[in-house]
């Protein structure tokens, strides 16, 4: 069983579209994250949720909206996609802050 | 608040040693080390929380200096499987003006050749 699973693995879409990435963890962790990794491999945190509550909301465009229906799921919805949104998006979870984080396999988003 | 990693890239032959450094201008709550192979997700290596701490993971170990502003990752007798990009992630406590979120350095690309 995959500990942190993301779907889809690849996403190619046109500018202006709206898309969602789903993430689920079966580790019983309290904290979940979304990271963006750009073409230069820079890994930047976007959001962090603890027990379904948003605790970190980095300076990302408000076109990005995370939703956590329960502790095991953290989805990312992106409106009006732009070329600059192209990147690999990683979901991760940890028992709590300052504990080992487990990453999903990533979603490679390409906006054309 | 992004930690500074050095070097940016290292090329080794199997069996050689390497050191990757991670430094911050402020005292840290913790330092995390991850390795990411090409096309894969980052994988956790270790966390250091205490000043002066040293930890080992097979032939990969790390230290955290007494002031908690620098950490080094040591790879000894490198193997082909060590190739990848190594990231340090640091947390700055609120007492130091941080937000307690994990911020990653830009990574160090390690290539081990036969």
Coordinates of N, CA and C in Angstrom, one line a residue:
Chain A
X1 N 0.8 -1.2 0.0 CA 0.0 0.0 0.0 C 0.9 1.2 0.0
X2 N 0.5 2.2 -0.9 CA 1.3 3.4 -0.9 C 0.9 4.3 0.2
X3 N 2.0 4.9 0.9 CA 1.7 5.6 2.1 C 1.0 7.0 1.8
X4 N 1.6 7.7 0.8 CA 1.0 9.0 0.4 C 0.8 8.8 -1.1
X5 N -0.4 8.9 -1.5 CA -0.7 8.8 -3.0 C -1.3 10.0 -3.6
X6 N -0.8 10.4 -4.7 CA -1.4 11.6 -5.4 C -1.9 11.1 -6.8
X7 N -2.9 11.8 -7.2 CA -3.5 11.6 -8.5 C -3.9 12.9 -9.1
X8 N -3.6 13.1 -10.4 CA -2.9 12.2 -11.3 C -1.4 12.4 -11.2
X9 N -0.7 11.5 -11.8 CA 0.8 11.6 -11.9 C 1.2 12.7 -12.9
X10 N 0.5 12.7 -14.0 CA 0.8 13.7 -15.0 C -0.5 14.5 -15.4
X11 N -0.3 15.7 -15.6 CA -1.5 16.6 -16.0 C -1.0 17.6 -17.0
X12 N -1.6 17.5 -18.2 CA -1.3 18.5 -19.2 C -2.6 19.2 -19.5
X13 N -2.6 20.5 -19.5 CA -3.8 21.3 -19.7 C -3.5 22.6 -20.3
X14 N -4.5 23.2 -20.8 CA -4.4 24.5 -21.4 C -4.5 25.7 -20.4
X15 N -3.9 26.8 -20.8 CA -4.0 28.0 -20.0 C -5.5 28.3 -19.8
X16 N -5.8 28.8 -18.6 CA -7.1 29.2 -18.3 C -8.0 28.1 -17.7
X17 N -7.6 26.9 -17.8 CA -8.4 25.8 -17.3 C -8.3 25.7 -15.8
X18 N -9.2 25.0 -15.2 CA -9.2 24.7 -13.7 C -8.9 23.2 -13.6
X19 N -8.1 22.9 -12.6 CA -7.7 21.5 -12.4 C -7.5 21.2 -10.9
X20 N -7.7 19.9 -10.6 CA -7.5 19.5 -9.2 C -6.5 18.4 -9.1
X21 N -5.7 18.4 -8.0 CA -4.8 17.3 -7.7 C -5.3 16.7 -6.4
X22 N -5.4 15.4 -6.3 CA -5.8 14.8 -5.1 C -4.7 14.1 -4.3
X23 N -4.8 14.1 -3.0 CA -3.7 13.5 -2.2 C -4.4 12.8 -1.0
X24 N -3.9 11.6 -0.8 CA -4.4 10.8 0.4 C -3.3 10.1 1.1
X25 N -3.3 10.1 2.4 CA -2.3 9.4 3.2 C -3.0 8.4 4.1
X26 N -2.4 7.2 4.2 CA -2.9 6.1 5.0 C -2.0 5.8 6.2
X27 N -1.3 6.9 6.6 CA -0.3 6.7 7.7 C -0.9 7.2 9.1
X28 N -2.1 7.7 9.1 CA -2.7 8.3 10.3 C -2.0 9.5 10.8
X29 N -1.3 10.2 9.9 CA -0.6 11.5 10.3 C -1.6 12.6 10.4
X30 N -1.2 13.6 11.3 CA -2.0 14.8 11.6 C -1.7 15.9 10.6
X31 N -0.5 15.9 10.0 CA -0.1 17.1 9.3 C 0.1 16.7 7.8
X32 N -0.4 17.6 6.9 CA -0.2 17.4 5.5 C 0.2 18.6 4.8
X33 N 0.9 18.5 3.7 CA 1.5 19.7 3.0 C 1.4 19.6 1.5
X34 N 1.5 20.7 0.9 CA 1.7 20.8 -0.5 C 2.9 21.6 -0.8
X35 N 3.8 21.0 -1.6 CA 5.0 21.7 -2.0 C 5.0 21.8 -3.6
X36 N 5.7 22.9 -4.0 CA 5.9 23.1 -5.5 C 7.4 23.0 -5.8
X37 N 7.7 22.2 -6.8 CA 9.1 22.1 -7.2 C 9.2 22.6 -8.6
X38 N 10.0 23.7 -8.8 CA 10.0 24.3 -10.1 C 11.1 23.6 -11.0
X39 N 11.4 24.1 -12.1 CA 12.3 23.5 -13.1 C 13.7 23.5 -12.6
X40 N 14.0 24.4 -11.6 CA 15.4 24.5 -11.0 C 15.5 23.6 -9.8
X41 N 14.4 22.8 -9.6 CA 14.4 21.8 -8.4 C 14.2 22.5 -7.1
X42 N 13.9 23.8 -7.1 CA 13.6 24.4 -5.8 C 12.3 24.0 -5.2
X43 N 12.4 23.4 -4.0 CA 11.2 22.8 -3.3 C 10.6 23.8 -2.3
X44 N 9.4 24.3 -2.6 CA 8.9 25.4 -1.8 C 7.5 25.0 -1.2
X45 N 7.4 25.2 0.1 CA 6.1 24.9 0.7 C 5.0 25.9 0.3
X46 N 3.8 25.3 0.0 CA 2.7 26.2 -0.3 C 1.7 26.2 0.8
X47 N 1.3 25.1 1.3 CA 0.3 25.0 2.3 C 0.6 23.9 3.3
X48 N 0.2 24.1 4.6 CA 0.3 23.0 5.5 C -1.0 23.0 6.3
X49 N -1.5 21.8 6.5 CA -2.7 21.5 7.3 C -2.4 20.6 8.5
X50 N -3.1 20.9 9.6 CA -2.9 20.1 10.8 C -4.4 19.7 11.2
X51 N -4.7 18.5 11.2 CA -6.0 18.0 11.6 C -7.1 18.8 10.8
X52 N -7.0 18.9 9.6 CA -7.9 19.6 8.6 C -7.9 21.1 8.7
X53 N -7.0 21.7 9.6 CA -7.0 23.1 9.7 C -5.8 23.7 9.0
X54 N -6.0 24.8 8.3 CA -4.8 25.4 7.6 C -3.9 26.1 8.6
X55 N -2.6 25.7 8.6 CA -1.7 26.4 9.6 C -0.6 27.2 8.8
X56 N -0.3 26.8 7.6 CA 0.6 27.6 6.8 C 0.0 27.9 5.5
X57 N 0.0 29.1 5.1 CA -0.5 29.5 3.8 C 0.5 30.5 3.2
X58 N 1.4 30.0 2.4 CA 2.5 30.8 1.9 C 1.9 31.8 0.8
X59 N 2.8 32.6 0.4 CA 2.4 33.6 -0.6 C 2.2 33.0 -1.9
X60 N 1.1 32.4 -2.1 CA 0.8 31.8 -3.4 C -0.5 32.5 -3.9
X61 N -0.6 32.6 -5.2 CA -1.8 33.2 -5.8 C -3.1 32.6 -5.2
X62 N -4.1 33.4 -5.1 CA -5.4 32.8 -4.5 C -6.1 32.0 -5.5
X63 N -5.5 31.8 -6.7 CA -6.0 30.8 -7.6 C -5.8 29.4 -7.1
X64 N -4.9 29.2 -6.2 CA -4.6 27.9 -5.6 C -5.5 27.8 -4.3
X65 N -6.3 26.8 -4.2 CA -7.1 26.6 -3.0 C -7.0 25.2 -2.5
X66 N -6.4 25.0 -1.4 CA -6.4 23.6 -0.8 C -7.7 23.3 -0.1
X67 N -8.0 22.0 -0.1 CA -9.2 21.6 0.7 C -8.9 20.3 1.4
X68 N -9.2 20.2 2.7 CA -9.0 19.0 3.4 C -10.3 18.5 4.0
X69 N -10.9 17.6 3.3 CA -12.2 17.1 3.8 C -12.1 16.3 5.1
X70 N -10.9 15.6 5.3 CA -10.7 14.9 6.5 C -9.2 14.8 6.7
X71 N -8.7 14.3 7.8 CA -7.3 14.3 8.1 C -6.5 13.5 7.1
X72 N -7.0 12.6 6.4 CA -6.3 11.8 5.5 C -6.2 12.3 4.1
X73 N -6.9 13.4 3.8 CA -6.9 13.9 2.4 C -6.6 15.4 2.4
X74 N -5.8 15.8 1.4 CA -5.6 17.2 1.2 C -5.5 17.4 -0.3
X75 N -6.5 18.0 -0.9 CA -6.6 18.2 -2.3 C -6.2 19.7 -2.7
X76 N -5.7 19.8 -3.9 CA -5.3 21.2 -4.3 C -6.1 21.5 -5.6
X77 N -6.8 22.6 -5.6 CA -7.5 23.0 -6.7 C -6.9 24.3 -7.3
X78 N -6.7 24.3 -8.6 CA -6.1 25.5 -9.2 C -7.0 26.1 -10.3
X79 N -7.3 27.3 -10.1 CA -8.2 28.0 -11.1 C -7.3 28.8 -12.1
X80 N -7.9 29.0 -13.3 CA -7.3 29.8 -14.3 C -5.8 29.6 -14.5
X81 N -5.4 28.4 -14.8 CA -4.0 28.0 -14.9 C -3.2 28.9 -15.8
X82 N -2.0 29.2 -15.4 CA -1.0 30.0 -16.1 C 0.2 29.2 -16.5
X83 N 0.9 29.6 -17.5 CA 2.1 28.9 -17.9 C 3.1 28.7 -16.7
X84 N 3.2 29.7 -15.9 CA 4.1 29.7 -14.8 C 3.8 28.7 -13.7
X85 N 2.6 28.1 -13.8 CA 2.2 27.1 -12.8 C 2.8 25.8 -13.1
X86 N 3.4 25.6 -14.3 CA 4.0 24.4 -14.7 C 5.1 24.0 -13.7
X87 N 5.0 22.8 -13.1 CA 5.9 22.4 -12.1 C 5.6 21.0 -11.6
X88 N 6.3 20.5 -10.7 CA 5.9 19.2 -10.0 C 5.4 19.6 -8.7
X89 N 4.2 19.1 -8.4 CA 3.6 19.4 -7.1 C 3.6 18.1 -6.2
X90 N 4.2 18.3 -5.0 CA 4.3 17.2 -4.1 C 3.4 17.4 -2.9
X91 N 2.7 16.3 -2.6 CA 1.9 16.2 -1.3 C 2.8 15.5 -0.3
X92 N 2.7 15.8 0.9 CA 3.5 15.1 1.9 C 2.7 15.1 3.2
X93 N 3.1 14.2 4.1 CA 2.5 14.2 5.4 C 3.5 13.8 6.5
X94 N 3.2 14.2 7.7 CA 4.1 13.9 8.8 C 3.2 13.7 10.1
X95 N 3.7 13.0 11.0 CA 3.0 12.8 12.3 C 2.6 14.1 12.9
X96 N 3.6 15.0 13.0 CA 3.4 16.4 13.3 C 4.6 17.1 12.9
X97 N 4.6 18.4 13.2 CA 5.8 19.2 12.8 C 7.1 18.7 13.4
X98 N 8.1 18.8 12.6 CA 9.5 18.4 13.0 C 9.6 16.9 13.1
X99 N 8.7 16.2 12.5 CA 8.8 14.7 12.3 C 9.1 14.4 10.8
X100 N 9.6 13.2 10.6 CA 9.8 12.8 9.2 C 8.6 13.0 8.3
X101 N 8.8 13.6 7.1 CA 7.8 13.8 6.2 C 7.8 12.7 5.1
X102 N 6.7 12.2 4.7 CA 6.6 11.2 3.6 C 6.0 11.9 2.4
X103 N 6.6 11.8 1.3 CA 6.2 12.5 0.1 C 5.4 11.6 -0.8
X104 N 4.4 12.1 -1.5 CA 3.8 11.4 -2.6 C 4.7 11.4 -3.8
X105 N 4.3 10.7 -4.9 CA 5.2 10.5 -6.0 C 5.3 11.8 -6.9
X106 N 4.4 12.8 -6.6 CA 4.5 14.0 -7.3 C 3.5 14.0 -8.5
X107 N 3.0 15.2 -8.8 CA 2.2 15.4 -10.0 C 2.9 16.4 -10.9
X108 N 3.2 16.0 -12.1 CA 3.9 16.9 -13.0 C 2.8 17.6 -13.8
X109 N 2.7 18.9 -13.5 CA 1.7 19.7 -14.2 C 2.3 20.5 -15.3
X110 N 1.8 20.4 -16.5 CA 2.3 21.2 -17.6 C 1.2 22.0 -18.2
X111 N 1.3 23.3 -18.2 CA 0.3 24.2 -18.8 C 0.8 24.7 -20.1
X112 N 0.0 24.5 -21.1 CA 0.4 24.8 -22.5 C -0.5 25.9 -23.1
Chain B
X1 N 14.8 33.5 4.6 CA 15.0 32.5 5.6 C 15.5 31.1 5.0
X2 N 15.7 31.1 3.7 CA 16.1 29.9 3.1 C 17.5 29.6 3.5
X3 N 17.8 28.3 3.9 CA 19.2 27.9 4.3 C 20.0 27.9 3.0
X4 N 21.3 28.1 3.3 CA 22.3 28.1 2.2 C 23.0 26.8 2.2
X5 N 22.9 26.1 1.1 CA 23.6 24.8 0.9 C 24.9 25.0 0.1
X6 N 25.9 24.2 0.4 CA 27.1 24.2 -0.4 C 27.7 22.8 -0.3
X7 N 28.4 22.3 -1.4 CA 28.4 23.0 -2.7 C 27.1 22.8 -3.4
X8 N 27.0 23.4 -4.6 CA 25.8 23.2 -5.4 C 25.8 21.8 -6.1
X9 N 27.0 21.3 -6.4 CA 27.1 20.0 -7.1 C 28.5 19.4 -6.7
X10 N 28.4 18.1 -6.7 CA 29.6 17.3 -6.3 C 29.7 16.1 -7.3
X11 N 30.9 15.8 -7.8 CA 31.0 14.6 -8.6 C 32.1 13.7 -7.9
X12 N 31.7 12.5 -7.6 CA 32.6 11.6 -6.9 C 32.8 10.3 -7.7
X13 N 33.9 9.6 -7.4 CA 34.0 8.2 -7.8 C 33.6 7.3 -6.6
X14 N 33.1 6.2 -7.0 CA 32.7 5.2 -5.9 C 33.8 5.1 -4.9
X15 N 33.4 5.1 -3.6 CA 34.3 4.9 -2.5 C 34.9 6.2 -2.0
X16 N 34.6 7.3 -2.7 CA 35.1 8.6 -2.2 C 34.1 9.2 -1.2
X17 N 34.6 10.2 -0.4 CA 33.7 10.8 0.6 C 33.3 12.2 0.2
X18 N 32.2 12.6 0.8 CA 31.7 14.0 0.4 C 31.1 14.6 1.7
X19 N 31.1 15.9 1.7 CA 30.5 16.7 2.8 C 29.6 17.7 2.2
X20 N 28.4 17.8 2.6 CA 27.4 18.8 2.2 C 27.0 19.7 3.4
X21 N 27.1 21.0 3.2 CA 26.9 21.9 4.3 C 25.6 22.7 4.1
X22 N 25.0 23.0 5.3 CA 23.7 23.7 5.3 C 23.8 24.8 6.4
X23 N 23.6 26.0 6.1 CA 23.8 27.0 7.1 C 22.7 28.1 7.1
X24 N 22.5 28.6 8.3 CA 21.4 29.6 8.5 C 22.0 30.8 9.2
X25 N 21.4 31.9 9.0 CA 21.8 33.1 9.7 C 21.2 33.2 11.1
X26 N 20.2 32.3 11.3 CA 19.6 32.4 12.7 C 19.6 31.0 13.3
X27 N 19.5 30.9 14.6 CA 19.5 29.6 15.3 C 18.2 28.9 14.9
X28 N 18.4 27.6 14.6 CA 17.3 26.8 14.1 C 16.6 25.9 15.2
X29 N 15.4 25.6 14.9 CA 14.7 24.6 15.7 C 15.1 23.2 15.3
X30 N 15.2 23.0 14.0 CA 15.6 21.6 13.5 C 16.2 21.7 12.2
X31 N 16.9 20.7 11.8 CA 17.4 20.5 10.4 C 17.0 19.1 9.9
X32 N 16.4 19.1 8.7 CA 16.0 17.9 8.1 C 16.9 17.6 6.9
X33 N 17.2 16.4 6.6 CA 18.0 16.1 5.4 C 17.1 15.1 4.6
X34 N 17.0 15.4 3.3 CA 16.3 14.5 2.3 C 17.2 14.3 1.1
X35 N 16.9 13.2 0.5 CA 17.6 12.9 -0.8 C 16.5 12.6 -1.9
X36 N 16.7 13.2 -3.0 CA 15.8 13.0 -4.1 C 16.5 12.5 -5.3
X37 N 16.1 11.4 -5.8 CA 16.6 10.8 -7.0 C 15.8 11.4 -8.2
X38 N 16.5 11.4 -9.4 CA 15.8 12.0 -10.5 C 14.5 11.4 -10.8
X39 N 13.5 12.2 -10.9 CA 12.1 11.7 -11.3 C 11.4 11.1 -10.1
X40 N 11.9 11.2 -8.9 CA 11.3 10.6 -7.8 C 11.0 11.6 -6.7
X41 N 10.3 11.2 -5.7 CA 10.0 12.1 -4.6 C 11.2 12.2 -3.6
X42 N 11.3 13.3 -2.8 CA 12.3 13.3 -1.8 C 12.0 12.2 -0.8
X43 N 13.1 11.7 -0.2 CA 13.1 10.6 0.8 C 13.8 11.1 2.0
X44 N 13.2 10.9 3.1 CA 13.8 11.4 4.4 C 15.0 10.6 4.8
X45 N 16.0 11.4 5.2 CA 17.3 10.7 5.7 C 17.3 10.8 7.3
X46 N 17.3 12.1 7.8 CA 17.4 12.2 9.2 C 17.0 13.7 9.7
X47 N 16.7 13.8 10.9 CA 16.4 15.1 11.6 C 17.3 15.3 12.7
X48 N 17.8 16.5 12.9 CA 18.6 16.9 14.0 C 17.9 18.0 14.8
X49 N 17.9 17.8 16.1 CA 17.1 18.8 16.9 C 18.0 19.5 17.9
X50 N 19.1 18.8 18.3 CA 19.9 19.4 19.4 C 21.2 19.9 19.0
X51 N 21.6 21.0 19.5 CA 23.0 21.5 19.3 C 24.0 20.5 19.6
X52 N 25.0 20.3 18.8 CA 26.1 19.4 19.0 C 25.7 17.9 18.7
X53 N 24.5 17.7 18.2 CA 24.0 16.4 17.9 C 24.7 15.8 16.7
X54 N 24.9 14.5 16.7 CA 25.4 13.8 15.5 C 24.5 12.6 15.3
X55 N 24.2 12.2 14.1 CA 23.4 11.1 13.8 C 23.9 10.3 12.6
X56 N 23.7 9.0 12.6 CA 24.2 8.2 11.5 C 23.1 7.4 10.9
X57 N 23.3 7.1 9.6 CA 22.3 6.3 8.9 C 23.1 5.5 7.9
X58 N 23.5 4.3 8.2 CA 24.5 3.5 7.5 C 25.8 4.3 7.3
X59 N 26.2 4.6 6.1 CA 27.4 5.4 5.9 C 27.1 6.9 5.6
X60 N 25.9 7.3 6.0 CA 25.5 8.7 5.8 C 25.3 9.2 7.2
X61 N 25.9 10.2 7.6 CA 25.7 10.8 9.0 C 25.6 12.3 8.9
X62 N 25.2 12.9 10.0 CA 25.1 14.4 9.9 C 25.4 14.9 11.3
X63 N 25.7 16.2 11.3 CA 26.0 16.9 12.6 C 25.2 18.2 12.6
X64 N 25.0 18.7 13.8 CA 24.3 20.0 14.0 C 25.2 20.7 15.0
X65 N 25.7 21.9 14.6 CA 26.7 22.6 15.5 C 26.0 23.1 16.8
X66 N 26.9 23.5 17.7 CA 26.4 23.9 19.0 C 25.5 25.1 19.0
X67 N 25.7 26.0 18.0 CA 24.9 27.2 17.9 C 23.6 26.9 17.2
X68 N 23.5 25.7 16.6 CA 22.3 25.3 15.8 C 22.1 26.2 14.6
X69 N 23.2 26.6 14.0 CA 23.0 27.4 12.8 C 23.7 26.7 11.6
X70 N 24.3 25.6 11.8 CA 24.9 24.9 10.7 C 24.8 23.4 10.9
X71 N 24.5 22.7 9.8 CA 24.5 21.3 9.8 C 25.4 20.8 8.6
X72 N 26.0 19.6 8.8 CA 26.7 19.0 7.7 C 26.3 17.6 7.5
X73 N 26.2 17.2 6.3 CA 25.9 15.8 5.9 C 27.1 15.1 5.4
X74 N 27.5 14.0 6.0 CA 28.7 13.3 5.6 C 28.4 12.0 4.9
X75 N 28.9 11.8 3.7 CA 28.7 10.6 2.9 C 30.1 9.9 2.8
X76 N 30.2 8.8 3.4 CA 31.5 8.1 3.4 C 31.5 6.9 2.5
X77 N 32.6 6.6 1.8 CA 32.7 5.4 0.9 C 31.5 5.4 0.0
X78 N 31.3 6.4 -0.7 CA 30.1 6.6 -1.5 C 29.8 5.4 -2.5
X79 N 28.5 5.2 -2.6 CA 28.1 4.1 -3.5 C 27.3 4.7 -4.7
X80 N 27.1 4.0 -5.8 CA 26.4 4.5 -6.9 C 25.0 5.0 -6.5
X81 N 24.4 4.2 -5.5 CA 23.0 4.5 -5.1 C 22.9 5.8 -4.3
X82 N 24.0 6.4 -4.0 CA 24.0 7.7 -3.3 C 23.7 8.9 -4.2
X83 N 23.8 8.7 -5.5 CA 23.6 9.8 -6.5 C 22.2 10.3 -6.3
X84 N 22.1 11.6 -6.4 CA 20.8 12.3 -6.3 C 21.0 13.7 -5.8
X85 N 19.9 14.4 -5.5 CA 20.0 15.8 -5.0 C 19.7 15.7 -3.5
X86 N 20.5 16.3 -2.7 CA 20.3 16.3 -1.3 C 19.8 17.7 -0.9
X87 N 18.8 17.7 -0.1 CA 18.2 18.9 0.4 C 18.3 19.0 1.9
X88 N 18.6 20.1 2.4 CA 18.4 20.3 3.8 C 17.2 21.2 4.0
X89 N 16.4 20.9 5.0 CA 15.2 21.7 5.3 C 15.4 22.2 6.8
X90 N 15.1 23.5 7.0 CA 15.3 24.1 8.3 C 14.0 24.7 8.8
X91 N 13.9 24.7 10.1 CA 12.8 25.4 10.8 C 13.4 26.5 11.7
X92 N 12.9 27.7 11.6 CA 13.3 28.7 12.5 C 12.2 29.0 13.5
X93 N 12.5 28.9 14.8 CA 11.5 29.1 15.8 C 10.9 30.5 15.8
X94 N 9.7 30.6 16.4 CA 9.1 32.0 16.4 C 10.0 32.9 17.3
X95 N 10.7 32.4 18.3 CA 11.5 33.2 19.1 C 12.6 33.9 18.3
X96 N 12.9 33.4 17.2 CA 14.0 33.9 16.3 C 13.4 34.7 15.1
X97 N 12.1 34.9 15.2 CA 11.4 35.6 14.1 C 11.0 34.7 12.9
X98 N 11.0 33.4 13.2 CA 10.6 32.5 12.1 C 9.2 32.1 12.2
X99 N 8.7 31.3 11.2 CA 7.3 30.9 11.2 C 7.2 29.5 11.5
X100 N 8.2 28.8 11.8 CA 8.2 27.4 12.2 C 7.9 26.5 11.0
X101 N 7.9 27.0 9.8 CA 7.6 26.1 8.6 C 9.0 25.6 8.1
X102 N 8.9 24.5 7.5 CA 10.1 23.8 6.9 C 10.5 24.5 5.6
X103 N 11.7 25.1 5.5 CA 12.1 25.8 4.3 C 13.3 25.0 3.8
X104 N 13.3 24.6 2.5 CA 14.4 23.8 2.0 C 15.4 24.7 1.3
X105 N 16.7 24.3 1.4 CA 17.8 24.9 0.6 C 17.6 24.5 -0.9
X106 N 18.5 25.0 -1.7 CA 18.4 24.8 -3.1 C 18.9 23.5 -3.6
X107 N 19.5 22.7 -2.7 CA 19.9 21.4 -3.0 C 21.3 21.3 -3.5
X108 N 21.9 20.1 -3.3 CA 23.2 19.8 -3.7 C 23.1 18.5 -4.6
X109 N 23.5 18.6 -5.8 CA 23.4 17.5 -6.7 C 24.7 16.7 -6.6
X110 N 24.5 15.4 -6.2 CA 25.7 14.5 -6.0 C 25.6 13.4 -7.1
X111 N 26.7 13.3 -7.8 CA 26.9 12.3 -8.8 C 28.0 11.3 -8.4
X112 N 27.7 10.1 -8.3 CA 28.7 9.1 -8.0 C 29.0 8.2 -9.2
X113 N 30.2 8.3 -9.7 CA 30.5 7.5 -10.9 C 31.3 6.2 -10.6
X114 N 31.2 5.2 -11.4 CA 31.9 4.0 -11.1 C 33.4 4.2 -11.2

